[in-house]
mmCIF file of C-alpha atoms in Angstrom:
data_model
loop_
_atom_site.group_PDB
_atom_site.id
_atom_site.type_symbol
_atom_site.label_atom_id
_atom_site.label_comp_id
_atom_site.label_asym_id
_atom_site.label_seq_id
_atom_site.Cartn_x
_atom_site.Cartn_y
_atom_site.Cartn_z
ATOM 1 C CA UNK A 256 -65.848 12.173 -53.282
ATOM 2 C CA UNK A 257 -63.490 15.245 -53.441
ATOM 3 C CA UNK A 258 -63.929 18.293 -54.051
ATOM 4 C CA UNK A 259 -62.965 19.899 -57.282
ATOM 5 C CA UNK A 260 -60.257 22.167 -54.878
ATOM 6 C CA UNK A 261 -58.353 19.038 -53.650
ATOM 7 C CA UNK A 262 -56.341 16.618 -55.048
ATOM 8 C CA UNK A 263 -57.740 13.208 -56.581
ATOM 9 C CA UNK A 264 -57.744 10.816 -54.569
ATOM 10 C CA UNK A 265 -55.344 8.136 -55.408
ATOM 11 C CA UNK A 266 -56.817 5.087 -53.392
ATOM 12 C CA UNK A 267 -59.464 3.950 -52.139
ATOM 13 C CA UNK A 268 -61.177 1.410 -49.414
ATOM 14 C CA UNK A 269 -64.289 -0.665 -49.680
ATOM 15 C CA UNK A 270 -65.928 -2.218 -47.153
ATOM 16 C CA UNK A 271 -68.437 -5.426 -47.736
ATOM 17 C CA UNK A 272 -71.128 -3.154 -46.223
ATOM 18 C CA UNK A 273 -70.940 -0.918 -48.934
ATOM 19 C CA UNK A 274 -69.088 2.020 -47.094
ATOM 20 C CA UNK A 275 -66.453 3.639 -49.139
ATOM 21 C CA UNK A 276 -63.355 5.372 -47.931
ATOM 22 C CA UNK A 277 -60.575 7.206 -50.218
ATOM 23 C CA UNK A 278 -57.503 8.899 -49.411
ATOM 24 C CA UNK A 279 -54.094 8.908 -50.942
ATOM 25 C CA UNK A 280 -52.122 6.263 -51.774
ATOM 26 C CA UNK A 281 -48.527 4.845 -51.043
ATOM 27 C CA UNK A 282 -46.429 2.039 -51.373
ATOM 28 C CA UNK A 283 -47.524 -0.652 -54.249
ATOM 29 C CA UNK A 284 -50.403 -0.123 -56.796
ATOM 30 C CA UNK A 285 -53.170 -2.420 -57.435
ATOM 31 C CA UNK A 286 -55.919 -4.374 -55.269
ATOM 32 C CA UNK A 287 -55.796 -6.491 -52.001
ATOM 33 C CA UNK A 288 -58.462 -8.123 -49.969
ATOM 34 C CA UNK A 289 -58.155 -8.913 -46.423
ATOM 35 C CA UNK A 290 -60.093 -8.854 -42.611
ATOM 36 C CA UNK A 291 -59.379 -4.947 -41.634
ATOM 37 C CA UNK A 292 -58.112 -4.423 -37.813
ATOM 38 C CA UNK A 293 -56.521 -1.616 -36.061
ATOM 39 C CA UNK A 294 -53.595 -1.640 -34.301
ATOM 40 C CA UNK A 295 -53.196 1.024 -31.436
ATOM 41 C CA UNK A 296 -49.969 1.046 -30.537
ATOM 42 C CA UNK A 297 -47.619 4.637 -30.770
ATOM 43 C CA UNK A 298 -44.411 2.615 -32.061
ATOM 44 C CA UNK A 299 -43.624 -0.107 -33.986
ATOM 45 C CA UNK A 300 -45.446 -0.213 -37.116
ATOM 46 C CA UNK A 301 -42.280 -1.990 -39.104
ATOM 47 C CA UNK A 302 -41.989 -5.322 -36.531
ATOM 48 C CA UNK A 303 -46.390 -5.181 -36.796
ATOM 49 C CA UNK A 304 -46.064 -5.134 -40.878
ATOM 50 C CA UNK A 305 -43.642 -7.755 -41.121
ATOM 51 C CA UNK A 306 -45.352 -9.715 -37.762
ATOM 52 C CA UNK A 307 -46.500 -13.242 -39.242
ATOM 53 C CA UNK A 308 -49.536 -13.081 -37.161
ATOM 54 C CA UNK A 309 -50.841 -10.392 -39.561
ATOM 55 C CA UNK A 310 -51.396 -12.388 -42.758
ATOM 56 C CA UNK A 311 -54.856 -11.949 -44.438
ATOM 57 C CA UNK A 312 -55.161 -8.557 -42.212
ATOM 58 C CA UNK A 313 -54.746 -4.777 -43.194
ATOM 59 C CA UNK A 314 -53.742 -3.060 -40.474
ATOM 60 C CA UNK A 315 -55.337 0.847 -39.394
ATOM 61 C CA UNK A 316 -52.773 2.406 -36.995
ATOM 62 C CA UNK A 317 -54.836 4.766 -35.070
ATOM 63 C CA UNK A 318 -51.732 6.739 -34.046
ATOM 64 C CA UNK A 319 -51.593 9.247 -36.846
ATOM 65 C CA UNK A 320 -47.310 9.347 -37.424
ATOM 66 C CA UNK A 321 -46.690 6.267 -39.095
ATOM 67 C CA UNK A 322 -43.655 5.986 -40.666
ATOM 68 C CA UNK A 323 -41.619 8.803 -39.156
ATOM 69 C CA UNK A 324 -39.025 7.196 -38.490
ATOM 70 C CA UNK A 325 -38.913 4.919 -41.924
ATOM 71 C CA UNK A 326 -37.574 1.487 -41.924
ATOM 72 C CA UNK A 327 -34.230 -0.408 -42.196
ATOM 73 C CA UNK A 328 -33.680 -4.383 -41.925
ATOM 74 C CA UNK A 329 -32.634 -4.947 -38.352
ATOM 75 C CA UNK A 330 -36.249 -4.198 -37.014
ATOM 76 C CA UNK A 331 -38.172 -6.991 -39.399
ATOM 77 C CA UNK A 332 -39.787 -9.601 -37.738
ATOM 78 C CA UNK A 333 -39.959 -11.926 -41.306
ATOM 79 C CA UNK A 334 -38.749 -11.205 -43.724
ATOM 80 C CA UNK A 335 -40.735 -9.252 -45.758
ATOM 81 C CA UNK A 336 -44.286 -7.560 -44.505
ATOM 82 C CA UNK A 337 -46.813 -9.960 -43.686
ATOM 83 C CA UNK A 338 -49.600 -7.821 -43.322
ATOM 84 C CA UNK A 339 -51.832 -7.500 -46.505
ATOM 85 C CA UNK A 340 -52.211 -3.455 -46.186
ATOM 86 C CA UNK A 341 -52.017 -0.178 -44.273
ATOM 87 C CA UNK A 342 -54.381 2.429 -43.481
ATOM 88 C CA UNK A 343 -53.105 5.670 -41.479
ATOM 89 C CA UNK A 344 -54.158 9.236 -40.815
ATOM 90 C CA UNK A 345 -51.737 11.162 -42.353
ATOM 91 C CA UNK A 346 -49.526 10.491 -45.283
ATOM 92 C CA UNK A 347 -45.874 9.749 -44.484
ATOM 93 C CA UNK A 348 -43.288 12.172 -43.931
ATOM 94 C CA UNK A 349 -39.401 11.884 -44.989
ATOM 95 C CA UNK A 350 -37.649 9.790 -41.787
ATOM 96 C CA UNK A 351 -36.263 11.250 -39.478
ATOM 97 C CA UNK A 352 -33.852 8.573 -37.555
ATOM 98 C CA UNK A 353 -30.150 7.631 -37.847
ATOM 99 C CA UNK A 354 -31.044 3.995 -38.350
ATOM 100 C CA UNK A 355 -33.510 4.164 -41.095
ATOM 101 C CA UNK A 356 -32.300 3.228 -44.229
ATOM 102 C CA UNK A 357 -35.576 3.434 -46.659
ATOM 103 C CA UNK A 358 -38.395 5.043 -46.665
ATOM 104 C CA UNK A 359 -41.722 3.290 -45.480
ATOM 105 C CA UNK A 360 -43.622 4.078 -48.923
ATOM 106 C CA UNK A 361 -40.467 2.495 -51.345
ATOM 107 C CA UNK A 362 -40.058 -0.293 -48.658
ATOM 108 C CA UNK A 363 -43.671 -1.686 -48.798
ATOM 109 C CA UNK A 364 -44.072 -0.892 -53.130
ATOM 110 C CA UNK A 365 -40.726 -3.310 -53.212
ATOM 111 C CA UNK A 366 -42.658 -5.909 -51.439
ATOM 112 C CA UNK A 367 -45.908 -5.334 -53.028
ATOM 113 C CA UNK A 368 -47.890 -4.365 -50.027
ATOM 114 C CA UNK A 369 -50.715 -1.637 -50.400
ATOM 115 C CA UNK A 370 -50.846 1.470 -48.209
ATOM 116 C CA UNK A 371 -53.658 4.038 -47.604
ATOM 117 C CA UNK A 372 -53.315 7.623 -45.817
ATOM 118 C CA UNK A 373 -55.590 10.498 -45.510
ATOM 119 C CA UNK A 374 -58.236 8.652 -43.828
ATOM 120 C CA UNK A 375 -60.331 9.260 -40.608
ATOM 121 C CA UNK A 376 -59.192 5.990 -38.646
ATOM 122 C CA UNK A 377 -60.741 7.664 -35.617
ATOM 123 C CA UNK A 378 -64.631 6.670 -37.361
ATOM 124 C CA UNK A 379 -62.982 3.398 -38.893
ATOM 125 C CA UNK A 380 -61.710 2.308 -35.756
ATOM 126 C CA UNK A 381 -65.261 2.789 -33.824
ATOM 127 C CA UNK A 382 -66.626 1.206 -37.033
ATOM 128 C CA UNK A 383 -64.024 -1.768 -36.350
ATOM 129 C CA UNK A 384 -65.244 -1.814 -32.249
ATOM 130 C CA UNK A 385 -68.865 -1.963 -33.156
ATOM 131 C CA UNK A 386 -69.522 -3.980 -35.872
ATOM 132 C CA UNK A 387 -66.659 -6.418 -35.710
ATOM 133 C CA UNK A 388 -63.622 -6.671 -37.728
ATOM 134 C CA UNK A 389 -64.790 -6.032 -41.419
ATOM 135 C CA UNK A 390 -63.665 -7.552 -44.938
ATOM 136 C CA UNK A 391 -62.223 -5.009 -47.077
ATOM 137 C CA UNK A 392 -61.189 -4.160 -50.353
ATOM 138 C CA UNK A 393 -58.150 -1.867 -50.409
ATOM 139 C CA UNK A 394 -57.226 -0.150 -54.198
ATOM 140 C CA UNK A 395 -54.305 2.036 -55.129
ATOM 141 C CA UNK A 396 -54.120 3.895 -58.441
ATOM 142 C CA UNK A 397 -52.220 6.863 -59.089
ATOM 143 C CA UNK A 398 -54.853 7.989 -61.711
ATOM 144 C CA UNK A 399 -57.732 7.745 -58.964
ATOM 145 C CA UNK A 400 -59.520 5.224 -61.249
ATOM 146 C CA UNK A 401 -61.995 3.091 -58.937
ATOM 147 C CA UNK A 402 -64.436 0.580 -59.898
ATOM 148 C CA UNK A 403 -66.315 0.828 -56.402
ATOM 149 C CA UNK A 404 -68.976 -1.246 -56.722
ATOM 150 C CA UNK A 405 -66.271 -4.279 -57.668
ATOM 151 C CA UNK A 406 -64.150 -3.374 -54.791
ATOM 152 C CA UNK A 407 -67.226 -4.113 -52.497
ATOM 153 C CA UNK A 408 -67.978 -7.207 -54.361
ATOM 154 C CA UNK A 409 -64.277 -8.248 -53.857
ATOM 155 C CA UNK A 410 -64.303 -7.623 -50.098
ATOM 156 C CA UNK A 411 -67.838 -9.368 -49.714
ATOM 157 C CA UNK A 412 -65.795 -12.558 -51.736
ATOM 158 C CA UNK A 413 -62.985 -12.711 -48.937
ATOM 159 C CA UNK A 414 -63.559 -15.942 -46.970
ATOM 160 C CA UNK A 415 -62.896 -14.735 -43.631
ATOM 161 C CA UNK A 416 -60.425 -15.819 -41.091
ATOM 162 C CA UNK A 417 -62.665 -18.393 -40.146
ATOM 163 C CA UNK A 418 -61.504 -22.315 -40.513
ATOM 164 C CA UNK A 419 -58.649 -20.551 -42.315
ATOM 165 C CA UNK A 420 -55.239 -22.109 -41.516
ATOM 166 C CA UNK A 421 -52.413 -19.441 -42.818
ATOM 167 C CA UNK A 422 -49.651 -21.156 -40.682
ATOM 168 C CA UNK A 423 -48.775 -23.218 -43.812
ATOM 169 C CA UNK A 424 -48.526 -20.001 -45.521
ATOM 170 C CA UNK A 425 -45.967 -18.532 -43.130
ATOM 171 C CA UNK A 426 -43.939 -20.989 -41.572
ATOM 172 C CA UNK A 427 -41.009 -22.145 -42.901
ATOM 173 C CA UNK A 428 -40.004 -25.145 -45.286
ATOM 174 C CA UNK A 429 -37.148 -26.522 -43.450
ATOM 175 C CA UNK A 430 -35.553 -26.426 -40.302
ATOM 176 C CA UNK A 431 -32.801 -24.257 -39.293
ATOM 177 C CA UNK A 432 -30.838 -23.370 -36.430
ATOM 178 C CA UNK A 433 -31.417 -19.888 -34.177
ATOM 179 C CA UNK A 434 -28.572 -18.329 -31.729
ATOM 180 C CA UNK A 435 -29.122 -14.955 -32.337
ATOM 181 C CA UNK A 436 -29.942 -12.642 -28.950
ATOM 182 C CA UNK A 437 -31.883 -9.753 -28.149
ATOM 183 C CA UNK A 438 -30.253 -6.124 -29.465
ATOM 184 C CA UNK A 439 -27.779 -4.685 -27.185
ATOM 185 C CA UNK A 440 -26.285 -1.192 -27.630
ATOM 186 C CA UNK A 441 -23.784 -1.099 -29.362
ATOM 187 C CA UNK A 442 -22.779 -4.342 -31.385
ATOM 188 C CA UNK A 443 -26.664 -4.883 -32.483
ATOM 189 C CA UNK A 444 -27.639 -8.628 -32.099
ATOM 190 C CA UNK A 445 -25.215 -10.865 -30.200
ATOM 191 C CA UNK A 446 -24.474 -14.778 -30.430
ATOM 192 C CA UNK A 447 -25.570 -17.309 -27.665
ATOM 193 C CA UNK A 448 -22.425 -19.487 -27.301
ATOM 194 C CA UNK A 449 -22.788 -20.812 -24.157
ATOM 195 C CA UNK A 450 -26.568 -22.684 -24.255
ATOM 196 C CA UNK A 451 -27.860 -24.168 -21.419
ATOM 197 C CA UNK A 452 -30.834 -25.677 -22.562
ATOM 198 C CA UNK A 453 -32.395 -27.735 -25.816
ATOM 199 C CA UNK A 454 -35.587 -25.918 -27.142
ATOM 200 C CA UNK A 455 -37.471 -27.151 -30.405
ATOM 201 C CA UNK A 456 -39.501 -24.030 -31.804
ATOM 202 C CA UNK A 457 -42.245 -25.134 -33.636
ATOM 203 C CA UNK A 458 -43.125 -22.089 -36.152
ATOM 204 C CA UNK A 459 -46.169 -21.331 -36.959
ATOM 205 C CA UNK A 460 -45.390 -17.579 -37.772
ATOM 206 C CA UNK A 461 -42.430 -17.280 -35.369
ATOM 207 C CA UNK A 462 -40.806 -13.845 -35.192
ATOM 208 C CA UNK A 463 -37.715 -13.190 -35.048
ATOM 209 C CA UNK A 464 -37.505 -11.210 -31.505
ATOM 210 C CA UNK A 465 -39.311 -14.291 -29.562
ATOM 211 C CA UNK A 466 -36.264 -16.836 -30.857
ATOM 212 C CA UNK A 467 -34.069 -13.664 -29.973
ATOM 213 C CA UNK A 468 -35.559 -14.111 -26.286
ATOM 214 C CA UNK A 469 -35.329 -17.593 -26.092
ATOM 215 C CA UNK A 470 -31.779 -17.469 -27.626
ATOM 216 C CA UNK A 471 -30.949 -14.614 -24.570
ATOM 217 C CA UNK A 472 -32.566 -16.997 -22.000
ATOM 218 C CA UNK A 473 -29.660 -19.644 -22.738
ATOM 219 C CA UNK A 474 -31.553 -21.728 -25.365
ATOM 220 C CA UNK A 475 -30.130 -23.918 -28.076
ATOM 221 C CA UNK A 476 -33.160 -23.040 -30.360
ATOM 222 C CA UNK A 477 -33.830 -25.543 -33.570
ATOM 223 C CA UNK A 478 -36.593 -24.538 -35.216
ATOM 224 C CA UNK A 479 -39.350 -26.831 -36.952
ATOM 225 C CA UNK A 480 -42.187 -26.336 -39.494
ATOM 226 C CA UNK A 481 -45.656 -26.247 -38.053
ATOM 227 C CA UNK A 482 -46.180 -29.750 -39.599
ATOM 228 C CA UNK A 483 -43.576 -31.352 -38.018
ATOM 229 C CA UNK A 484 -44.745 -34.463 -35.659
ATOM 230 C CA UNK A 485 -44.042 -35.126 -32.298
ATOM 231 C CA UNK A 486 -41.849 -38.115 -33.610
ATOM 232 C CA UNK A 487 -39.802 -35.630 -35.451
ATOM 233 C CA UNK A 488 -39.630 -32.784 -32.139
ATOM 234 C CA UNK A 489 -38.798 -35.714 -30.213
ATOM 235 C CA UNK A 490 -36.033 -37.204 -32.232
ATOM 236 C CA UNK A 491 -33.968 -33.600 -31.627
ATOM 237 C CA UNK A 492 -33.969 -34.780 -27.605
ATOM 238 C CA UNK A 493 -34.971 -31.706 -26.288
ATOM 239 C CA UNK A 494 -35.143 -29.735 -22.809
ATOM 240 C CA UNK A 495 -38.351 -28.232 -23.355
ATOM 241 C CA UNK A 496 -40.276 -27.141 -27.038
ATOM 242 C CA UNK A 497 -41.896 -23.815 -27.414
ATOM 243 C CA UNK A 498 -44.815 -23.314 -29.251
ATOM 244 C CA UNK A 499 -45.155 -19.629 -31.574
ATOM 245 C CA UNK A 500 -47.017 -17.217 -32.896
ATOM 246 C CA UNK A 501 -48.799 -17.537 -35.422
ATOM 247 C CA UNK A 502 -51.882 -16.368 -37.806
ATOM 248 C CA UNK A 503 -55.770 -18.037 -39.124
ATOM 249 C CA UNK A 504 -58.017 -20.043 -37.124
ATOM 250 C CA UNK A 505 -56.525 -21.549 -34.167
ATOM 251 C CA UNK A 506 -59.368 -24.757 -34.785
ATOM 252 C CA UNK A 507 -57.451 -25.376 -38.306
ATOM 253 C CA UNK A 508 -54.426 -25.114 -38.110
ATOM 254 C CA UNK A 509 -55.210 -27.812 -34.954
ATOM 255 C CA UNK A 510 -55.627 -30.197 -36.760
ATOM 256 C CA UNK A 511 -52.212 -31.321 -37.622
ATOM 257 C CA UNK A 512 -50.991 -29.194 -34.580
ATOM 258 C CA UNK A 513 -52.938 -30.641 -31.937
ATOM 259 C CA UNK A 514 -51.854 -34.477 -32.452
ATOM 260 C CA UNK A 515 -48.030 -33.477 -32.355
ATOM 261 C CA UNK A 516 -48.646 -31.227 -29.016
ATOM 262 C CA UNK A 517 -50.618 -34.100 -27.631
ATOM 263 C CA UNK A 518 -47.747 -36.824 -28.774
ATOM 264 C CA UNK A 519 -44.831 -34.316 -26.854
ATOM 265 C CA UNK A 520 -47.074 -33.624 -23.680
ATOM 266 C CA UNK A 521 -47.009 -37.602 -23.300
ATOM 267 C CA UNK A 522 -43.138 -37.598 -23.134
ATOM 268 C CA UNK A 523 -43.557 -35.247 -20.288
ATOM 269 C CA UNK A 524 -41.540 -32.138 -21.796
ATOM 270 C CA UNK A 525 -41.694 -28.999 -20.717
ATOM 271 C CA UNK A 526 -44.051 -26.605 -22.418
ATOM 272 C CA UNK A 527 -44.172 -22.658 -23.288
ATOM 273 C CA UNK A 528 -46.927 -21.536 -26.117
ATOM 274 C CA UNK A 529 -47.073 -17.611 -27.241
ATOM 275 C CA UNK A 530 -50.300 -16.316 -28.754
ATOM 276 C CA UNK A 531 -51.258 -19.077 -31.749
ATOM 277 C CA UNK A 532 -49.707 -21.316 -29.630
ATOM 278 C CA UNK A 533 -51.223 -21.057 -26.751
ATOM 279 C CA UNK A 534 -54.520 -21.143 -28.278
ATOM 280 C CA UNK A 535 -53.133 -24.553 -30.110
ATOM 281 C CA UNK A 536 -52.046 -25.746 -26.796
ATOM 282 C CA UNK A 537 -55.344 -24.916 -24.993
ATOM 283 C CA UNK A 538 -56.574 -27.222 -27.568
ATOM 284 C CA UNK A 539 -54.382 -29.816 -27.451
ATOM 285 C CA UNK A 540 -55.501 -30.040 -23.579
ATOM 286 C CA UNK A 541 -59.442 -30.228 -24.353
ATOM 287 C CA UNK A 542 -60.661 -26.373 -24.507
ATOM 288 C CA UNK A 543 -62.131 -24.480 -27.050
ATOM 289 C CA UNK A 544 -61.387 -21.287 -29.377
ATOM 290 C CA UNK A 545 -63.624 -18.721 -30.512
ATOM 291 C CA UNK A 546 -63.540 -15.862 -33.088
ATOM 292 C CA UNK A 547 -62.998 -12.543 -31.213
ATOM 293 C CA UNK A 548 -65.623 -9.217 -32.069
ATOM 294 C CA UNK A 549 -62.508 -7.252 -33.294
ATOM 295 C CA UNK A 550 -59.713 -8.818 -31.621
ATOM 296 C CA UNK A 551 -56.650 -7.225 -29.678
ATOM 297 C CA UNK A 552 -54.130 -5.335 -31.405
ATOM 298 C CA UNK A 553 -51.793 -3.142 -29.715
ATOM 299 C CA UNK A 554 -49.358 -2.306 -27.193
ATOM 300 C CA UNK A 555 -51.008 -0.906 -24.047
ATOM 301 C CA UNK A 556 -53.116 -4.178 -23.253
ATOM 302 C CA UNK A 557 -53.228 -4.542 -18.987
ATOM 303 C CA UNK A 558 -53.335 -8.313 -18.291
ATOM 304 C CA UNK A 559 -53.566 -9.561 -14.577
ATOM 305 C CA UNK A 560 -52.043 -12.292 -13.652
ATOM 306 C CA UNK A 561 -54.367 -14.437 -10.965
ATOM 307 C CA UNK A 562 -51.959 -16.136 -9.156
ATOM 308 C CA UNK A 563 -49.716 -13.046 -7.967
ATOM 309 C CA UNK A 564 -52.302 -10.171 -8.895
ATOM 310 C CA UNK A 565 -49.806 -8.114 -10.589
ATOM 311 C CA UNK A 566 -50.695 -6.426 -13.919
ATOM 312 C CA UNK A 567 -48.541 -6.312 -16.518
ATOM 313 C CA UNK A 568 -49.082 -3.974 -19.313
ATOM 314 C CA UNK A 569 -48.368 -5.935 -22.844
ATOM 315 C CA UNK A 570 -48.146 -6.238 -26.254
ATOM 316 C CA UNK A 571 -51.105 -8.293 -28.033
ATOM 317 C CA UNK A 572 -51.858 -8.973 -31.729
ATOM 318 C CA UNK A 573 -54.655 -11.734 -31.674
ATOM 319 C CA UNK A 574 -58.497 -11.721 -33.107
ATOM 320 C CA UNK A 575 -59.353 -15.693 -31.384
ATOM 321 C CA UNK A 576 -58.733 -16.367 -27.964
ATOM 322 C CA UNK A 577 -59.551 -19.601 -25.806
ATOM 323 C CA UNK A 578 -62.401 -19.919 -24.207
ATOM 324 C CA UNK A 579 -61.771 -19.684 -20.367
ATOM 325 C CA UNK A 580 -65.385 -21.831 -19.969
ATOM 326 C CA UNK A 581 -64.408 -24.431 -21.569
ATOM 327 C CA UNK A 582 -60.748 -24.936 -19.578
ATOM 328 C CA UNK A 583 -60.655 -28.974 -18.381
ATOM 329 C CA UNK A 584 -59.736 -30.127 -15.048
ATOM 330 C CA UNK A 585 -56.015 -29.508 -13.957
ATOM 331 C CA UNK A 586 -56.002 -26.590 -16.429
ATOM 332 C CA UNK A 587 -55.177 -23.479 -14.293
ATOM 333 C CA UNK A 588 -56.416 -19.619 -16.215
ATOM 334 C CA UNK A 589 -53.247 -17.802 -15.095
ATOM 335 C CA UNK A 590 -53.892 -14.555 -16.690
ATOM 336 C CA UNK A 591 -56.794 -12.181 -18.220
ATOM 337 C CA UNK A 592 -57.518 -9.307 -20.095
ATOM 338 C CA UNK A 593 -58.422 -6.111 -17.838
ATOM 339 C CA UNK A 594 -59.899 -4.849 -21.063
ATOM 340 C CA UNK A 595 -62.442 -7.590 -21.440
ATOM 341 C CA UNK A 596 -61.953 -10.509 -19.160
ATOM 342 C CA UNK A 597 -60.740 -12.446 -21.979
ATOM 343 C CA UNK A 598 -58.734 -15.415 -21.480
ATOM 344 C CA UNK A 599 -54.434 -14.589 -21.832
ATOM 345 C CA UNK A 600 -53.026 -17.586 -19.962
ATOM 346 C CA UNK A 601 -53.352 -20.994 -19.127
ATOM 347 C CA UNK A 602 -50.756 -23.607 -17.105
ATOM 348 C CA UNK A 603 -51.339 -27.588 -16.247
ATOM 349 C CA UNK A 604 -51.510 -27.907 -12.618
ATOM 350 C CA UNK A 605 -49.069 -30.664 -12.283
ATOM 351 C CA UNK A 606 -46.625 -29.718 -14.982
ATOM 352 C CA UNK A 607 -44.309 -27.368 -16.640
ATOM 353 C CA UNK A 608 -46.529 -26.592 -18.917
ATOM 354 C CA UNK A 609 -47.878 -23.229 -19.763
ATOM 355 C CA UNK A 610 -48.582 -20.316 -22.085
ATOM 356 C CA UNK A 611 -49.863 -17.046 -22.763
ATOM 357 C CA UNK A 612 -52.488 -15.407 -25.503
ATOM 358 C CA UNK A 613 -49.821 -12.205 -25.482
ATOM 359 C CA UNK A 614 -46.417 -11.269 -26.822
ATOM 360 C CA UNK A 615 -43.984 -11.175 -24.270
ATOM 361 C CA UNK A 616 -41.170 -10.483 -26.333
ATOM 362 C CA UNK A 617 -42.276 -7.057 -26.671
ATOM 363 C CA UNK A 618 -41.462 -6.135 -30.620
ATOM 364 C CA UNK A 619 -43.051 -3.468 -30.501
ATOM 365 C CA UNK A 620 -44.165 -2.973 -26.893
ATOM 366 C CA UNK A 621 -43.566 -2.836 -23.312
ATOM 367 C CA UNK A 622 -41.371 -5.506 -21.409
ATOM 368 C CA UNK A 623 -43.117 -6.555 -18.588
ATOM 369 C CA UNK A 624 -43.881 -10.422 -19.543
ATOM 370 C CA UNK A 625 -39.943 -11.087 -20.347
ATOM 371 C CA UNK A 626 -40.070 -12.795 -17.114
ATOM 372 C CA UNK A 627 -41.937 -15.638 -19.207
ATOM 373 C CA UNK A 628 -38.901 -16.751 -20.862
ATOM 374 C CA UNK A 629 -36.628 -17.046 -17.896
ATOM 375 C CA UNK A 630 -39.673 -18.864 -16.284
ATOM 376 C CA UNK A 631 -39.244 -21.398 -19.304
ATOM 377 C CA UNK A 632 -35.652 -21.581 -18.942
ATOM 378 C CA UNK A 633 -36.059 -22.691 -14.846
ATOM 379 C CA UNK A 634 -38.540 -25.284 -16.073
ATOM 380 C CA UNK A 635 -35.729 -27.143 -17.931
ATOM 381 C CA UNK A 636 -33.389 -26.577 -15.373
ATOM 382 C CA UNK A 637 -35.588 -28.484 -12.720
#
């Protein structure tokens, strides 16, 4: 606890093993549960918040100046934050950029979202590596009121990620049409109007920047709930369907997932799956998924690619991956993780058909896998 010298603290996070950390709080007030990750990348933190992938996480940013450049509504992936919480070093300064139009602490209390700063995410972080991703109780109260023993009795209560499927929480209710492009200096986000290609996008957590890609690659994107059924992606005729991003257990989210995959692999489409999808389409072909240690979540991850041996440094935001062992016949592992060997990309031998555990769309991140998208687009074109 503080010192008598320093100032209360105003929040406060429990872990389910009983460890305690407090610090000062910012954004809404109140209580929120969630798995606790970290997220290491230097930029970025608005598209992570509002990344769909995110939901039942609180995110620790181990670079310490998080929202230095505050926020403003071009950069959202969804939109509103995803992402159940924050945890950062240092407390938030005033923004300093000419396109930030709110401050990161009144943008996240407007959308009820819980931050944390004044912590030491350097121990939480090796805390996070070591014991695996914990379950976390994360309290703000400007009086510095804190039941702690409840707190770790609500963070032992969360269920875990486990044989949780939050697609239906995050996809949308309807379909919709996409033509928006990539951001270009200086009109902002340009219209497609000249389409070469069909492309159902089935959204499991899609954002915003990955439909931006596929718009910029010549796509004609309609986008579909995650329950829609390979009847319904067929009946739309199209060149090729893309599979998104996405957030729970891979395994059940599957099981409505897998038998629509299955039904559009029979009509011989083309095929490109991003992160939950390519764990959903790794699936659909016979493998397996497992829950990862602690996951990857950042923007610095090296990933070779087997079949050229280039290495491509990119932008990853998963905690299950497929399990390379369990790969069928005619399933080629196109990429791994340099980090840990993990599996990051599969393709059927015989078929346009492919995907990749990481985000080449790069929001926030490098841009080395863009190349996957125009790779799509030559698919439909042959």
């Amino acid at each position: 606890m503080a010192s008598s010298s320093q100032p209360r603290p105003t929040a406060c996070l429990a872990l389910a093993d009983g460890s305690i950390f407090y610090g000062y709080g910012f954004g809404a007030t109140g209580v929120t549960t969630a798995e606790l990750c970290f997220n290491t990348a230097m930029t970025g933190y608005q598209e992570i918040m509002t990344d769909p992938s995110y939901a039942g996480q609180i995110v620790t940013f181990t670079f310490p100046h998080i929202g230095n450049t505050g926020v403003n509504p071009e950069d959202d992936e969804t939109a509103d934050p995803v992402a159940a919480g924050m945890v950062v070093k240092w407390d938030p300064t005033q923004p300093s950029n000419w396109r930030a139009t709110e401050t990161l602490s009144d943008w996240l209390a407007k959308r009820g979202r819980i931050a944390i700063g004044g912590l030491d995410t350097r121990r939480l972080t090796r805390a996070i590596r070591q014991q695996g991703a914990p379950h976390v109780a994360l309290a703000h109260d400007p009086d510095g009121n804190f039941d702690t023993d409840a707190l770790v009795e609500q963070a032992r209560a969360f269920p875990g990620l486990e044989g949780l499927d939050l697609a239906l929480d995050v996809t949308s209710s309807q379909s919709y049409r996409w033509d928006e492009m990539r951001w270009a200096w200086p009109d902002g986000y340009p219209r497609q109007t000249a389409p070469k290609h069909k492309v159902v996008a089935i959204d499991f957590g899609a954002k915003r920047n990955i439909l931006r890609c596929l718009a910029s690659a010549g796509c004609d994107v309609t986008v579909l709930p995650a329950t829609a059924t390979a009847a319904e992606v067929l009946a739309h005729e199209p060149d090729g369907v893309f599979l998104s991003n996405g957030p729970g257990d891979p395994a059940a989210t599957g099981a409505y997932a897998v038998p629509m995959i299955k039904g559009v692999l029979e009509a011989g489409k083309p095929m490109f799956g991003i992160c939950l999808g390519h764990q959903m389409l790794a699936l659909a072909l016979g493998a397996k998924t497992i829950k990862m240690n602690h996951g990857h979540h950042g923007a610095n991850h090296p990933v070779k690619d087997n079949e050229t041996g280039k290495v491509e440094i990119t932008s990853m935001n998963h905690g299950f991956a497929v399990d390379s062992q369990t790969l069928p016949k005619g399933v080629i592992e196109t990429h791994i993780s340099l980090f840990d060997g993990s599996n990051c990309g599969i393709r059927m031998e015989d078929r346009p058909v492919f995907s990749v555990q990481h985000h080449p769309e790069a929001s926030p991140g490098p841009q080395d896998s863009f190349y996957l998208f125009e790779r799509f687009a030559a698919s439909m074109a042959g």
